[in-house]
Amino acid sequence: MAERETSRYIDEQAADWIARLDRGPLSQDESQALDAWLSGDPRRRGALLRADALSLMSESACALGPQFEPRQ
């Protein structure tokens, strides 16, 4: 029986996929690999969505500039 992937490992793989997607369109082979990865474990789709949201939030924070200081 294969070992179940940890959530941390899945999150790391999802972050890698988001980085690949951010660089530009995936090749056909990469798209197939992503589809295969997503179909392998139901937790992966959620991890990919969380990684994508985090990436978008990071981009938004960078757009505010280094002088931005949020109120607490």
XYZ file of C-alpha atoms in Angstrom:
72
model
C 0.000 0.000 0.000
C 1.339 3.428 -0.950
C 1.908 5.987 1.768
C -0.566 8.817 1.905
C 0.921 12.207 1.082
C 1.075 14.705 3.910
C -0.861 17.937 3.629
C 2.402 19.831 3.768
C 3.777 17.897 0.796
C 0.589 18.536 -1.183
C 0.768 22.256 -0.342
C 4.381 22.387 -1.541
C 3.460 20.687 -4.806
C 0.519 23.059 -5.257
C 2.823 26.057 -4.766
C 5.135 24.614 -7.416
C 2.224 24.280 -9.843
C 1.107 27.860 -9.198
C 4.653 29.066 -9.888
C 4.660 27.152 -13.172
C 1.280 28.587 -14.129
C 2.488 32.075 -13.251
C 5.412 31.781 -15.663
C 3.080 31.364 -18.612
C 0.973 28.823 -20.424
C 1.705 25.194 -19.674
C 2.830 22.880 -22.430
C 0.492 20.059 -23.378
C 2.610 17.624 -21.348
C 2.569 19.944 -18.332
C -1.206 20.386 -18.599
C -1.650 16.631 -18.662
C 0.682 16.273 -15.673
C -1.326 18.885 -13.756
C -4.588 17.121 -14.580
C -3.106 13.807 -13.465
C -1.802 15.371 -10.262
C -5.187 16.934 -9.485
C -7.010 13.641 -10.035
C -4.671 11.725 -7.724
C -5.932 12.994 -4.357
C -9.051 15.055 -3.602
C -7.053 17.367 -1.292
C -4.917 18.592 -4.167
C -7.562 20.770 -5.806
C -8.140 22.675 -2.567
C -4.394 23.053 -2.056
C -4.031 24.470 -5.558
C -6.831 26.968 -4.943
C -5.285 28.041 -1.620
C -1.860 28.464 -3.229
C -3.404 30.532 -6.010
C -5.231 32.748 -3.505
C -2.037 33.250 -1.522
C -0.180 34.189 -4.691
C -2.839 36.761 -5.591
C -2.801 38.208 -2.063
C 0.988 38.514 -2.219
C 0.774 40.376 -5.509
C -1.794 42.740 -4.000
C 0.397 43.395 -0.982
C 3.401 44.139 -3.214
C 1.331 46.629 -5.192
C 0.786 48.692 -2.032
C 4.478 49.499 -1.900
C 7.099 49.387 0.836
C 5.811 52.524 2.584
C 2.378 51.042 3.248
C 1.713 50.442 6.942
C -1.621 48.813 7.708
C -3.541 50.053 10.725
C -3.814 47.584 13.531
